[in-house]
Coordinates of C-alpha atoms in Angstrom, one line a residue:
Chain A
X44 CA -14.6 37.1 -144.5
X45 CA -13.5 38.7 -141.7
X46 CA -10.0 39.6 -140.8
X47 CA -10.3 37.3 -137.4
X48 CA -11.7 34.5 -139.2
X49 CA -9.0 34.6 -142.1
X50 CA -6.2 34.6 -139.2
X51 CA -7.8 31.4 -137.4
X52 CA -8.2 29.3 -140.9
X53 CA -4.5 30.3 -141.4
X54 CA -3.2 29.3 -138.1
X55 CA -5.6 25.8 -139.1
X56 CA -4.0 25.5 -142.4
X57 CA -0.5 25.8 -140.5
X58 CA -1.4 23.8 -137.9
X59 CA -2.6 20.8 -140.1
X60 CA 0.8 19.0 -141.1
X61 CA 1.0 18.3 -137.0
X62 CA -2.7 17.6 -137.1
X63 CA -2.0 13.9 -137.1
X64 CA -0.8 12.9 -133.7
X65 CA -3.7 11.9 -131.1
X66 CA -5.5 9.7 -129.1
X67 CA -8.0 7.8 -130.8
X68 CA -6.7 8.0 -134.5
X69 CA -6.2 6.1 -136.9
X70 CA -3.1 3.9 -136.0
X71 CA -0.5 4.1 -139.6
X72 CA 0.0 0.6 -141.4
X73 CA 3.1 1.9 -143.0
X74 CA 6.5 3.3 -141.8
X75 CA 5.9 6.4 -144.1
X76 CA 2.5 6.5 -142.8
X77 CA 3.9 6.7 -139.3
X78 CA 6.9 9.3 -140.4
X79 CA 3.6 11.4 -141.8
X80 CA 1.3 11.7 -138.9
X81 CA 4.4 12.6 -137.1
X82 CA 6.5 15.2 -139.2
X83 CA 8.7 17.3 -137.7
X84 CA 9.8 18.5 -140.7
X85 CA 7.3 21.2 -139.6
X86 CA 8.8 21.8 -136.3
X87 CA 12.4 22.2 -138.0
X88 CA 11.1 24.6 -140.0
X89 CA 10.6 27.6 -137.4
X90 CA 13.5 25.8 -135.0
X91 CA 16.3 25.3 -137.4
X92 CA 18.8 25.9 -134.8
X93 CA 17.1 23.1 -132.7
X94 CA 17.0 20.5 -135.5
X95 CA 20.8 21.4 -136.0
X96 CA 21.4 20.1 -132.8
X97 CA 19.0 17.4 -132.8
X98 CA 20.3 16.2 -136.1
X99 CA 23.8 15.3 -134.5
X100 CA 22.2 13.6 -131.5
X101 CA 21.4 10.2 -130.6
X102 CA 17.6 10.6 -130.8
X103 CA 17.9 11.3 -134.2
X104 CA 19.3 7.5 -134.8
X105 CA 17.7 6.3 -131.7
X106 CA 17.2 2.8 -133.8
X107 CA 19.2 2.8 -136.0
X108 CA 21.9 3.0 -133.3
X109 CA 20.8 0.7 -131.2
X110 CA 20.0 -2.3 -133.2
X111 CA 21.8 -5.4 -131.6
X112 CA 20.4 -4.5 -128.3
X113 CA 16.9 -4.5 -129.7
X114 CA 17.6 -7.5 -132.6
X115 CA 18.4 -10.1 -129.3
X116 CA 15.2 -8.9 -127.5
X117 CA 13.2 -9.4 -130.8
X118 CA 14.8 -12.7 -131.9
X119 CA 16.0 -14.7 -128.6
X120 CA 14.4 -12.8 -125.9
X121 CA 10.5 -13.1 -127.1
X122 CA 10.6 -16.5 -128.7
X123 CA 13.0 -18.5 -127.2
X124 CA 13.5 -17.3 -123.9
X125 CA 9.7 -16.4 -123.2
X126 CA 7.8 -18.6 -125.7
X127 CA 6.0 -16.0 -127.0
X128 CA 5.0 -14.8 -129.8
X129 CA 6.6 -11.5 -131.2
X130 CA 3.7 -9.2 -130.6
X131 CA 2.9 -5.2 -130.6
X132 CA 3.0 -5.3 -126.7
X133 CA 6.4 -7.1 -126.6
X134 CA 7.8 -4.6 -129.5
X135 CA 7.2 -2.1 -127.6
X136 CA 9.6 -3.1 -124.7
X137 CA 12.0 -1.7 -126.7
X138 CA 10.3 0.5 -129.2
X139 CA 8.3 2.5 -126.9
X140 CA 11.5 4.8 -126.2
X141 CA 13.2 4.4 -128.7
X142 CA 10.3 5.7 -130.7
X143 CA 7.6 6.7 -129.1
X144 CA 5.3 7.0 -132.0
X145 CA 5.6 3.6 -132.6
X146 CA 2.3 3.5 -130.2
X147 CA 0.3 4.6 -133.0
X148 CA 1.1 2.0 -135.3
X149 CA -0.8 -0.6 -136.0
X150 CA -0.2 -4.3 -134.3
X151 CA 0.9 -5.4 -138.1
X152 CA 3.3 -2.2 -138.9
X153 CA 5.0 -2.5 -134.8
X154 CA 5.3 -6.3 -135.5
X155 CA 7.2 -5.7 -139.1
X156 CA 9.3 -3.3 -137.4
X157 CA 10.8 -5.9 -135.2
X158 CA 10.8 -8.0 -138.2
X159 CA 12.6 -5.2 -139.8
X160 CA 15.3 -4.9 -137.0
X161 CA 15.8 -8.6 -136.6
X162 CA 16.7 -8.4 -140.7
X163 CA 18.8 -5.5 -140.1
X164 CA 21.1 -7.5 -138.3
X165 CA 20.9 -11.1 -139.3
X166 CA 20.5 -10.5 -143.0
X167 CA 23.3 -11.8 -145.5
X168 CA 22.7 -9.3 -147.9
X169 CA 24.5 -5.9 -147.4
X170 CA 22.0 -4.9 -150.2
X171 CA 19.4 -5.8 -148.1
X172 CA 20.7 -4.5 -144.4
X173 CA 21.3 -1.2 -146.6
X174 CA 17.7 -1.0 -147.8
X175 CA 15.9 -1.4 -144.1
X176 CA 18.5 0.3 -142.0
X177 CA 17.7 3.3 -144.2
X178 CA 13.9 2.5 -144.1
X179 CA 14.1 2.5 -140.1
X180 CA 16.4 5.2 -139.9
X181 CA 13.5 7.4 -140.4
X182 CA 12.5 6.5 -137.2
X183 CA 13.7 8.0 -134.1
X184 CA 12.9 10.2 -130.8
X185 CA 11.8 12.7 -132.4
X186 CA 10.2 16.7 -132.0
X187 CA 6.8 15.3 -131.1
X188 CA 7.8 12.1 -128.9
X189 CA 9.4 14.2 -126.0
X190 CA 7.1 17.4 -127.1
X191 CA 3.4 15.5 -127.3
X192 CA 3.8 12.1 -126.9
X193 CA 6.2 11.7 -123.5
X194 CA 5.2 15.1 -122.7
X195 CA 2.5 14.2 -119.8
X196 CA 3.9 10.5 -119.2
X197 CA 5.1 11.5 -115.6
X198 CA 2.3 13.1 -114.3
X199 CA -0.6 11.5 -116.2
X200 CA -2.8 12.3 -112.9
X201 CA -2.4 15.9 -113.0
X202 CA -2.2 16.9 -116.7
X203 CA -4.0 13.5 -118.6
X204 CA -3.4 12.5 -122.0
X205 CA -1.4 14.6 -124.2
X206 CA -3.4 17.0 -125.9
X207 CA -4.3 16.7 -129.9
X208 CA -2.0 18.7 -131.7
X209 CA -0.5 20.4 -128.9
X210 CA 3.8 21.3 -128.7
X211 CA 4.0 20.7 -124.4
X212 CA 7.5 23.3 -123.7
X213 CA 9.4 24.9 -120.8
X214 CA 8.7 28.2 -121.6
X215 CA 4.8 28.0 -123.5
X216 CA 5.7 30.7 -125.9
X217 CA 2.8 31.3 -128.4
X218 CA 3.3 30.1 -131.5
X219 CA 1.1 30.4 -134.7
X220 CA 2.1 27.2 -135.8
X221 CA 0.5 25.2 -132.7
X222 CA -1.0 25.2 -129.6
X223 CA 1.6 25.5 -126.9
X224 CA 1.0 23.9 -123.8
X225 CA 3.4 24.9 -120.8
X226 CA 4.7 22.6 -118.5
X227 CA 7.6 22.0 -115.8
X228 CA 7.7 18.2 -116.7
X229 CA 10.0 18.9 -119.6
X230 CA 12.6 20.6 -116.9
X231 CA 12.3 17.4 -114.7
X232 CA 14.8 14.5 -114.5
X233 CA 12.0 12.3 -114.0
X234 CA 10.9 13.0 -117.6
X235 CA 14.2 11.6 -119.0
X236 CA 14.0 8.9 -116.7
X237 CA 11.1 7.6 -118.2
X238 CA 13.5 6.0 -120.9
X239 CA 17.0 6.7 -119.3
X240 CA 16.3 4.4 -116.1
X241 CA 14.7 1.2 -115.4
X242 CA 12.2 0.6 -117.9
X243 CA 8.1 -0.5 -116.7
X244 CA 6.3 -1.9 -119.1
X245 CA 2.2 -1.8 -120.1
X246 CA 2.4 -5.5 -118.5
X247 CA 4.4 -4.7 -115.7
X248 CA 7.6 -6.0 -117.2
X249 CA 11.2 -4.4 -116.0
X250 CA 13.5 -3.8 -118.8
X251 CA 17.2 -2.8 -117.3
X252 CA 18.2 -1.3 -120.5
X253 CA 19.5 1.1 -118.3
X254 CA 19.8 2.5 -114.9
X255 CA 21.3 6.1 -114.9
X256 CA 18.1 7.5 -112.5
X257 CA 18.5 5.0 -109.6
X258 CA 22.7 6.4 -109.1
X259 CA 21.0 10.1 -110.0
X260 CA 18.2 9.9 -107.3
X261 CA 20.4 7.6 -104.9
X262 CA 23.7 8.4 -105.3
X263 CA 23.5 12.0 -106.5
X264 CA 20.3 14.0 -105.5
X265 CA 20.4 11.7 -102.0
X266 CA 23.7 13.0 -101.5
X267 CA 23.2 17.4 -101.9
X268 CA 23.5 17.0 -105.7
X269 CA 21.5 19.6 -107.3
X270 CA 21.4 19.8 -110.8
X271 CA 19.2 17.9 -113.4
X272 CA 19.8 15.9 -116.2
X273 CA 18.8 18.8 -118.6
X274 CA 21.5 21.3 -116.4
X275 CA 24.3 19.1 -118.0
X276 CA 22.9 17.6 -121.1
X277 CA 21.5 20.8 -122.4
X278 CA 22.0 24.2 -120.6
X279 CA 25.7 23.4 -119.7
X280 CA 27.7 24.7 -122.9
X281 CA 24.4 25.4 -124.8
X282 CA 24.2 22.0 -125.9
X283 CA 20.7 22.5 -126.2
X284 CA 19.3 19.5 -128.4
X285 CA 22.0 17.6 -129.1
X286 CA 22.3 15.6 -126.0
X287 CA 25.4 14.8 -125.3
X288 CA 26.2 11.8 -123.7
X289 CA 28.0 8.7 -123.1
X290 CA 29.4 9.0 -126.6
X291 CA 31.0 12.3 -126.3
X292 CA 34.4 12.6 -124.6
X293 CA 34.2 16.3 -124.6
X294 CA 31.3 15.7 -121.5
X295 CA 32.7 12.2 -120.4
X296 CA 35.7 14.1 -119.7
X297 CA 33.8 17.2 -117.8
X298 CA 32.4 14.5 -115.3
X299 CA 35.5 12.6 -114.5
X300 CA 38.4 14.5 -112.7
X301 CA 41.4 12.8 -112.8
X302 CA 45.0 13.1 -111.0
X303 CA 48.0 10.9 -110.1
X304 CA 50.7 10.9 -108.1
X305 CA 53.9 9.4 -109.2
X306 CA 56.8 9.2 -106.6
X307 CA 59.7 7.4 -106.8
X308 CA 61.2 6.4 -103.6
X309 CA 63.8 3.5 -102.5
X310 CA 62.6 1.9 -99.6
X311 CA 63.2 -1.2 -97.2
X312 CA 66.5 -0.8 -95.2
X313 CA 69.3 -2.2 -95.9
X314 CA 68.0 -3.7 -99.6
X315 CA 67.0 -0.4 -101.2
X316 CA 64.4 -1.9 -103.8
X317 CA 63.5 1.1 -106.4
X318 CA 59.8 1.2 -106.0
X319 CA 57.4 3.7 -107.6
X320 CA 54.2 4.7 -105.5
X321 CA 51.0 5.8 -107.5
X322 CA 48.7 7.6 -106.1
X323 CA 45.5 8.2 -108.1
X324 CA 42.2 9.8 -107.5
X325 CA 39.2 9.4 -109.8
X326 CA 36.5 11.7 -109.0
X327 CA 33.1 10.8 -110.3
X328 CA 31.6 14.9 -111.2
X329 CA 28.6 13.4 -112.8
X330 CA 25.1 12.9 -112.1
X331 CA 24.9 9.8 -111.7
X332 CA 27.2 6.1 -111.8
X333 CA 29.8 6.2 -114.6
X334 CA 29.8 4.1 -116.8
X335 CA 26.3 3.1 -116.9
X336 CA 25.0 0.6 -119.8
Chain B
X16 CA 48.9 1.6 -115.2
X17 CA 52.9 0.5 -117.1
X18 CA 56.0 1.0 -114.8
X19 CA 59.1 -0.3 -116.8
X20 CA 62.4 0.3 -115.3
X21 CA 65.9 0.5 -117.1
X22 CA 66.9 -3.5 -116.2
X23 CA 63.7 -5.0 -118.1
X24 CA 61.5 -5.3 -115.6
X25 CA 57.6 -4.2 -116.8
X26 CA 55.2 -4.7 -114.1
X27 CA 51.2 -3.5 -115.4
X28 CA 47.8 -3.0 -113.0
X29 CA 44.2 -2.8 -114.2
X30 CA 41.5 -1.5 -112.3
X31 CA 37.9 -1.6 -114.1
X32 CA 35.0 0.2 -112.9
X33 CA 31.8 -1.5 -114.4
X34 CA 28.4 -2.7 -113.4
X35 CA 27.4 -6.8 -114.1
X36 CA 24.0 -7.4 -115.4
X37 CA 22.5 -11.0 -113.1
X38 CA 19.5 -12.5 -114.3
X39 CA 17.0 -14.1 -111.9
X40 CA 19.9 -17.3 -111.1
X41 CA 22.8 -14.8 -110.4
X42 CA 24.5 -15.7 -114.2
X43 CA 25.5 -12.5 -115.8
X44 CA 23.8 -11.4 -118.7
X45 CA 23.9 -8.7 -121.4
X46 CA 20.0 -8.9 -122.1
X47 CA 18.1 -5.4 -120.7
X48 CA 15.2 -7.8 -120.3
X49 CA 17.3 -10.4 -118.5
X50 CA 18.8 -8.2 -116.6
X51 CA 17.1 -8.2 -112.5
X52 CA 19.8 -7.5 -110.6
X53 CA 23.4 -5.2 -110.9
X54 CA 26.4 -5.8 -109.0
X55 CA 27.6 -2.1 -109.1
X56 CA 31.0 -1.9 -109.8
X57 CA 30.8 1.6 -111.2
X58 CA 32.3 4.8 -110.0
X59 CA 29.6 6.9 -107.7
X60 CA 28.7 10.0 -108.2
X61 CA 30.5 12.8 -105.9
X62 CA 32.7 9.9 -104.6
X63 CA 35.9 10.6 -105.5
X64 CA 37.5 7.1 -105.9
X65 CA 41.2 6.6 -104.7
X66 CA 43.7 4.0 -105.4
X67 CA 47.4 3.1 -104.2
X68 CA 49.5 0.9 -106.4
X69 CA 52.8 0.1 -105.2
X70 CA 55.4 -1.3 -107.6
X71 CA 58.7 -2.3 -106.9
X72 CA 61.6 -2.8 -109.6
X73 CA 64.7 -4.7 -110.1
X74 CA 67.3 -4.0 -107.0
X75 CA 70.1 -2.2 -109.7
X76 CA 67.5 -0.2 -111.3
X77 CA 68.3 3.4 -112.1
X78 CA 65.5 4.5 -113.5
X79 CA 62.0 3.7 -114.7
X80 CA 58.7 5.0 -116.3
X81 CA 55.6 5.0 -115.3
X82 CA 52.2 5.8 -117.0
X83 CA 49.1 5.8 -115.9
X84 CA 46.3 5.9 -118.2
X85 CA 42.5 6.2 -117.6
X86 CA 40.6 4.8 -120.4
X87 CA 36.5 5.5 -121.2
X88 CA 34.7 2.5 -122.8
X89 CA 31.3 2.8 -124.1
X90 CA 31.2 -0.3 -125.2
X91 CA 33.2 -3.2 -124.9
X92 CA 34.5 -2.5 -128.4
X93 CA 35.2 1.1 -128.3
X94 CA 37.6 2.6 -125.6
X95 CA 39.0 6.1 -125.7
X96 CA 41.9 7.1 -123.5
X97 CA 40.7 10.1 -121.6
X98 CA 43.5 11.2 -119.3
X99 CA 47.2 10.1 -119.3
X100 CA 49.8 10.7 -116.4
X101 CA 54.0 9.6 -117.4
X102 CA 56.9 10.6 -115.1
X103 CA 60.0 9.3 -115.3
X104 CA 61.4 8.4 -112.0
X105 CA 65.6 8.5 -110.9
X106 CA 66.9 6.3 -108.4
X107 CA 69.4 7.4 -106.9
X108 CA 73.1 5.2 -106.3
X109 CA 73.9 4.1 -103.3

């Protein structure tokens, strides 16, 4: 066998653990079947200082964390509201960001994990809310969501479906483990606003889960603001892949200036009332509205 | 915002910076898909936001305190106080 051909079968033997996720295959039946065709175990492997990061983040609970939101949608929203019947297609209203791989699963498994998340909540049993919050904490936004999956999503016209097996990245360094695909749609703020911003679904459906990009491209980039959502949430700091958001005060803090004046003065002539004058200036450094929800 | 002066007199202001959530009939809702409309309440981005408060105290008051505090809620649950201004102020006798 020849020194070339040994090299390429390795790189295939490598490469098969991420083999799973593409068009046209088989769509998984079970959570762990779904966790399988997309492990990133892999990816943390090679990137340890990545997964670090991405451990602490909200992706990595991206149900989990998020379950009333999505239990209301699920079990008021769907049937009572809409009259309809708790499909795939509605699932993924929520699902579809918060994980993305969820599109490869099959109508039964999608429709059992809104079953799952309605249970989650509603269940008597701690027991049982123990046992399935654990079970769907093994999903998430995950390596291969933003890297495959929501890789091509902005710009479908220009670079299609996300290539089979393929790790889409900033910088397309070569990697025996994959085939790296480079692309500037992972530098864009249009790539996080596919889930951070008004939300268009398959059937034309708008889900304000929330609205971040209409403030960042109206309020912020309209008005000289230069920076994207990746210069604050990852470059600034190295924050890298742990996101840092809404839930962290060290970066709430860093986009909201603060100062007060407090002057003490004794006005009206003749009466002398002690009165205190505040002065206070809240300066919005951010991106985009604060809060947003 | 708390300004308490040394003759009992506690005098408080609130100011909340939020967005509401309307459906389709204008009621507010928490639901992101019954959510069509936001009345933005929020603070804009490179807008500084100012505000004046004005409080006045009992006529024989000497002194008083006053704090202002700017709290972060990211939820309607969970607030954390994020900045904190106290000064005591003197008032001078006549």
């Amino acid at each position: 066998m020849s020194k070339k051909l040994l090299v390429i079968l390795l790189m295939m033997a490598v490469m098969l653990p991420l083999s799973a996720f593409a068009e046209g295959m088989k769509k998984a039946d079970t959570i762990d079947e779904l966790v399988k065709m997309f492990d990133d175990r892999k990816c943390m492997e090679c990137h340890p200082q990545i997964a670090k990061e991405w451990k602490e983040s909200f992706h990595a609970k991206s149900v989990t964390s998020s379950l009333n939101g999505m239990r209301n949608f699920f079990a008021i929203g769907v049937p009572t509201e809409w009259e309809r019947e708790l499909t795939k297609a509605e699932a993924l209203k929520c699902l579809d960001c918060h994980v993305p791989e969820i599109n490869y699963a099959s109508e039964k498994l999608a429709v059992e994990i809104a079953n799952m998340i309605i249970k989650a909540i509603d269940s008597k049993s701690k027991s049982e809310v123990k046992k399935i919050t654990k079970e769907l904490s093994k999903l998430r936004v995950g390596c291969i969501s933003c890297h495959n999956i929501k890789a091509t999503s902005i710009a479908k016209g220009l670079m299609g479906k996300p290539v089979k097996d393929a790790v889409y990245g900033v910088n397309g360094k070569e990697s025996p483990a994959h085939l790296t695909i480079q692309t500037n749609a992972l530098r864009t703020s249009l790539f996080c606003a596919q889930c951070h911003g008004k939300y268009v679904a398959a059937d034309g459906e708008i889900i304000m889960c929330n609205t971040l990009s209409g403030s960042y491209y109206n309020g912020y980039v309209a008005n000289g603001g230069g920076e994207t959502c990746q210069d604050c949430h990852m470059k600034k700091g190295k924050r890298g892949h742990f996101f840092p958001g809404g839930h962290d005060l060290e970066i709430v803090k860093e986009g909201i200036g603060f100062n007060a004046n407090i002057l003490g003065v004794k006005h009206t002539v003749g009466k002398w009332i002690p009165t205190a004058i505040v002065d206070i200036a809240i300066d919005n450094k951010s991106g985009h509205r604060v809060p947003d929800g | 915002m708390i300004a308490k002066d040394n003759k009992g007199t506690e005098l408080k202001e609130t100011k909340s910076y939020y967005e509401i959530g309307n459906d389709l009939d204008g009621f507010m809702r928490y639901g992101a898909w019954q959510i069509k409309e936001i009345v933005d309440l929020t603070l804009q981005p490179l807008v500084k936001q100012k505000e004046k408060y004005v409080f006045e105290f009992k006529k024989d008051a000497t002194e008083a305190d006053v704090t202002v505090n700017l709290y972060y809620y990211i939820s309607g649950k969970k607030g954390d106080k994020i900045y904190s201004k106290s000064k005591k102020l003197k008032f001078v006798e006549e």
